[in-house]
Structure formats: structure tokens, C-alpha cells
Amino acid sequence: MPLESNARIVSELARRGYNAEREAVTLLAGAQNPVVAMEAAVDHAPDDALRITSDHVRAAIENTPGNATDSLADDRDSGVTTDRSGGGVTDDRSGGVADDTAPGPTPASGPPATDDPSGTERGSPVETKGSKNESGSASKHVRDPELRQLEIGNDMTGNSTGTGEYMDFVRTFRDRYARLSKVLRGRVTHRPAEAIADMPGGSDAAMIGLVNDVRSTKSGHWLIELEDTTGTFPALVMKDKGLADVVDEILMDECVAVEGTLADDAGILFADALHFPDVPRTHRPGAADRHVQAALISDVHVGSDEFMLDAWNRFTDWLHTPEADPVEYVLIAGDMVEGVGVYPNQDEELDIVDIYEQYETFAEHLKDVPGDTEIVMIPGNHDAVRLAEPQPGFNEELRGIMDVHDARIVSNPATVTVEGVDVLMYHGVSLDEVIAELPEEKASYDEPHKAMYQLLKKRHVAPQFGGHTRVAPEDRDYLVIENVPDVFHTGHVHKLGWGKYHNVLAVNSGCWQAQTDFQKSVNIQPDSGFAPILDLDTLEMTVRKFA
Ligand code: D5M
Ligand code: FE
Ligand code: ZN
């Protein structure tokens, strides 16, 4: 059935994070074995492709030994599988709706949701995409706490050991190196810095290290100094190597691998390739085995003059409607309250000046969420915990105040496994830094999910040390993304954006605070009053607007 297989191809590509050109889908559907042809097309698409085009498909078919169309004959019955997601309608913001409009839209371009006046009752939630939902709205959803599975991993609350001594920093960086170099080791045959220094000139060599320095030279090349546990070694990236794009993405202190050839005097490595730890394209996300949803929100900022109580109330009212029955989880990625003394002159915009009173009021508003909802919270930079990351999940007194509906209060970052879906929650302070350091097209406030892609690529939520993001030394580098998450949830920049990177859904969830004076002064238009709702069975997203 051609229609059926087209839809399945689109949905399979979506699961891998791609949009698809209509002609590409037609070509794939016509291949003798669409599965193999699709895999080959994905393999042949350039790393930064967001959309599979007919050119990718043709190139894949031409380049596959024996021809993709032939090589698959024996595999024909398998069709395109939708192993765990159960197919489902795809979401045009996270990639996947076949479209033939040029140029290829990014996974999350366009306005986040409509202010569409067409008949939608004012104040009632607006669905961004009218796509689904087969299972959700029609049949009655049974909320059964027995069916829930929620596990917290990587919570460092109560485990902080760092005292800020020099050796603590050394331990943190050793741990970062140990765990991230392991990810890269499969990709290159590396040698320690001290061994490279002893190799004869002209040898091929590879090194894995933390970036100590990146400098451009007078002649337009780049000098990168890497450090491992044995020492440092310089690599020179020549401007004609086509690596400018990769060098652009390098952040200080992150772990990378460089491959190349040693100079004749063996004093420097001429780089041919540079690798980030990255997320394998083969990552297969987990999925709930029933239709159930999670609201991913952040940046409530209770206590600010700009806290949007009306929008919050509309959100919590909606959570009590039958339509929201599947929303059994609410995940909050930090900045529960506005805090005090966070920014200069912040007191001029405070509605509640006492920090405890802010948390008490926040707790009152949280009680408006249905009582049988599972709530998970991590702190952000406005919250009353240490600013340096990882941030522990509050002291006993504040935990007591926020203990609403048995909420789980964990560290920033933390991983929460919700019915088989691993969600990495991180407040997102490093996003400001990634956005400041990288070129606009790689990371911007308008597309915060792209900054998140960079963190996934670096397998670290806050690679740069000593900059804007404060990092606390610990025995372990809790900020390393050791296990690839299925969903990466952040906030902080108050912008809504989402998209898929190598099958990982990155969601930055907006805020519940209207524009502040500071934001006005720097022309930041926050996305306020949105609740991204995630289907845990299909990893599709619906954004609801309450402002
Ligand atoms: O951060 C909200 C966003 O605004 C985030 O991108 C930082 C930025 N921001 C907000 N206020 C300031 C000041 N005063 N200086 C620098 N950057 C700022 P949030 O954590 O909610 O304040
Ligand atoms: Fe915030
Ligand atoms: Zn913040």
C-alpha cells in the first residue's frame, strides 16, 4: 500500500530527526527495499542535513555496493518498522512531515504557536499543530498511579564533596576526561600526549584531550592545544582543510579528538579531522508502552512582578480537564521563583521580596496541579541554592516548603526516566554562553534547541569552565552527558524551541514570566505561557498556549 508505506517512511525519518522532501519519500517508497534505501539515504546525507532530499536518496542508491535497490531483496518483508513508537502522526516542528516547499525548514522554525483569533475562545489553550491524536482525546484516559514508572538517576543532592580546593578541580577534569575520552576512543586510535611527543616526525597520530586553548594564527590557521592526563600537545588546523565549520563549534575545556600527521620535527600535529564525542545517529529512544504525557515547563518566576498568574491558572485549570488526563507528569526545569539579588536592580521588579514567601507562594500555585500528578523539579539560577553547577536539589527547609504532591526535587542537572523515556533535565545557564560563543546559525535565542544540540554533541551540559556558567568542583563531573538521553529538557533563556538531534528530542520550554525591564533593554522577547506537552509513547510534542 503506497500511502501506508509513504506515511511510515516519513514517520521513520522523523524518528531519526529528519524532514523529508516529497520526492525523496516517493523514491524511497519505490525502492525494492525501502528500509535499506532509507538507511543508506540517512547515511549519505551530510551531518548537518535536516531534510532528506531526492538527491540524498539518489546518491545513496548509486553509492550502495550492488545498488541499494538490489541489495535488499531478501529483506523485503520487514517493511519500515516503527518498533516502539507505534507509528503516529509526525510533528512538523520536530521534523518529519513530508513537504515539498523549498528551502528546507528547520525543525522548529516559525512562531511557536498561533495567536489565531479564528474562533478559539480567548484564553483557552491553542494547539500548535492540529495533527493528532489517535489515542488521546477520544477515549477516556485512566490515570492509574500503579502504571507509573519514574526513576531518578544522577541526582547529586546530598553528595557534594567539593570544597573548592585545587585538587577538587583536578578530580572533576580527570573524571570528565575519563568518561568523554571513552566515548571518543571507539572513533580514533589515540596516543597520550607524552607518547605523541616521542613519535617520529611524519607519523600519523591522534590525540584525545580537553581543549586548553584555541587561537587563530596570523595566516588564518588555527592552533588548538589539547591536554590529557600526561601533558599537552598542540594541533594546527590549516585553513584549507575544510574544518572551519568544526573549529567554529569548539568551546574551551570540552573533550575532542584530533587526528592528523606529525610535523617533521614532531613538535605539532597537523590536523586532518576533529571529532566531538557526539550522539550516535543510531540512538534509539525509549518509549512508554501506553499513551501518557508529560508537561515540560520551566522558569515560573513566582515572586516577580512579571509572573503570569493568569496564564499559570489557565494551565492548571486545563490540567483538570479530561483532555489533560494523559498528562500524568509535570517536569519543571528550574527558576521556580524569581529569587532575590540575582541581577542588579532586580528588587525593583519584585512582587514578593522575601525568598521563603516566594517559595510558599510557588507551592500554593503548584497545588493547583492535579494532586495525582507526578512532579519533578530541578533548581535554576534564580533559585535559593548555590549558583555553581551541579546545583543540589535545595536544602531541607525549602524542600519542605515545596513538598507538594510528593514532588521529586532533584539536582540540576539530573536524569529522570519516565516510563522508559530518559529525560535529561538541565536548567540551561550554559545556553547563554553557547549562544554568545557560536555563530548565529549554530545557536541563537530564536532557536534555543540548536544551542542544545551543541551540548549534546559535546556530551556535556556546560563545557566551558571559568566563564559565565559557574561550575563547582566535585569528585565526579556530574555535567557530563554519559548516557545519551531520549529527551533533553532545558529552560533559562525563556524562549520556546524544539527539534531532534540524532533522534534526541531537545526542548527548551519558554517561561511564565512576561518581559522584564532587562529583557526589554536587550530586546529579548520571551515566549511566555506555553506548555510543551510530550507524548511519552511516541515522543511527539504538542505546544499549548495559555497566555
Ligand atoms: O534568564 C532569562 C534570560 O535572560 C537568560 O537568557 C539570561 C538573560 N538575563 C536576564 N536578566 C539578565 C541580566 N540582568 N543580565 C544578563 N542576562 C540576563 P533568567 O535566569 O530567568 O534570569
Ligand atoms: Fe529563568
Ligand atoms: Zn535561569
PDB file of C-alpha atoms and ligand atoms in Angstrom, residues 299 301 335 343 380-382 427 429 492-494, ligand 3:
ATOM      1  CA  ASP A 299      11.032  29.376  34.592  1.00  0.00           C
ATOM      2  CA  HIS A 301       9.484  33.003  38.403  1.00  0.00           C
ATOM      3  CA  ASP A 335      13.702  29.049  38.183  1.00  0.00           C
ATOM      4  CA  TYR A 343      20.596  40.556  38.986  1.00  0.00           C
ATOM      5  CA  GLY A 380      17.834  27.134  38.288  1.00  0.00           C
ATOM      6  CA  ASN A 381      19.980  30.226  38.719  1.00  0.00           C
ATOM      7  CA  HIS A 382      17.146  32.189  40.361  1.00  0.00           C
ATOM      8  CA  HIS A 427      18.244  24.464  33.722  1.00  0.00           C
ATOM      9  CA  VAL A 429      22.623  28.668  32.052  1.00  0.00           C
ATOM     10  CA  HIS A 492      16.555  29.526  31.275  1.00  0.00           C
ATOM     11  CA  VAL A 493      16.614  31.515  28.043  1.00  0.00           C
ATOM     12  CA  HIS A 494      12.818  31.978  28.199  1.00  0.00           C
TER      13      HIS A 494
HETATM   14 ZN    ZN B   3      17.504  30.997  34.524  1.00  0.00          ZN
END
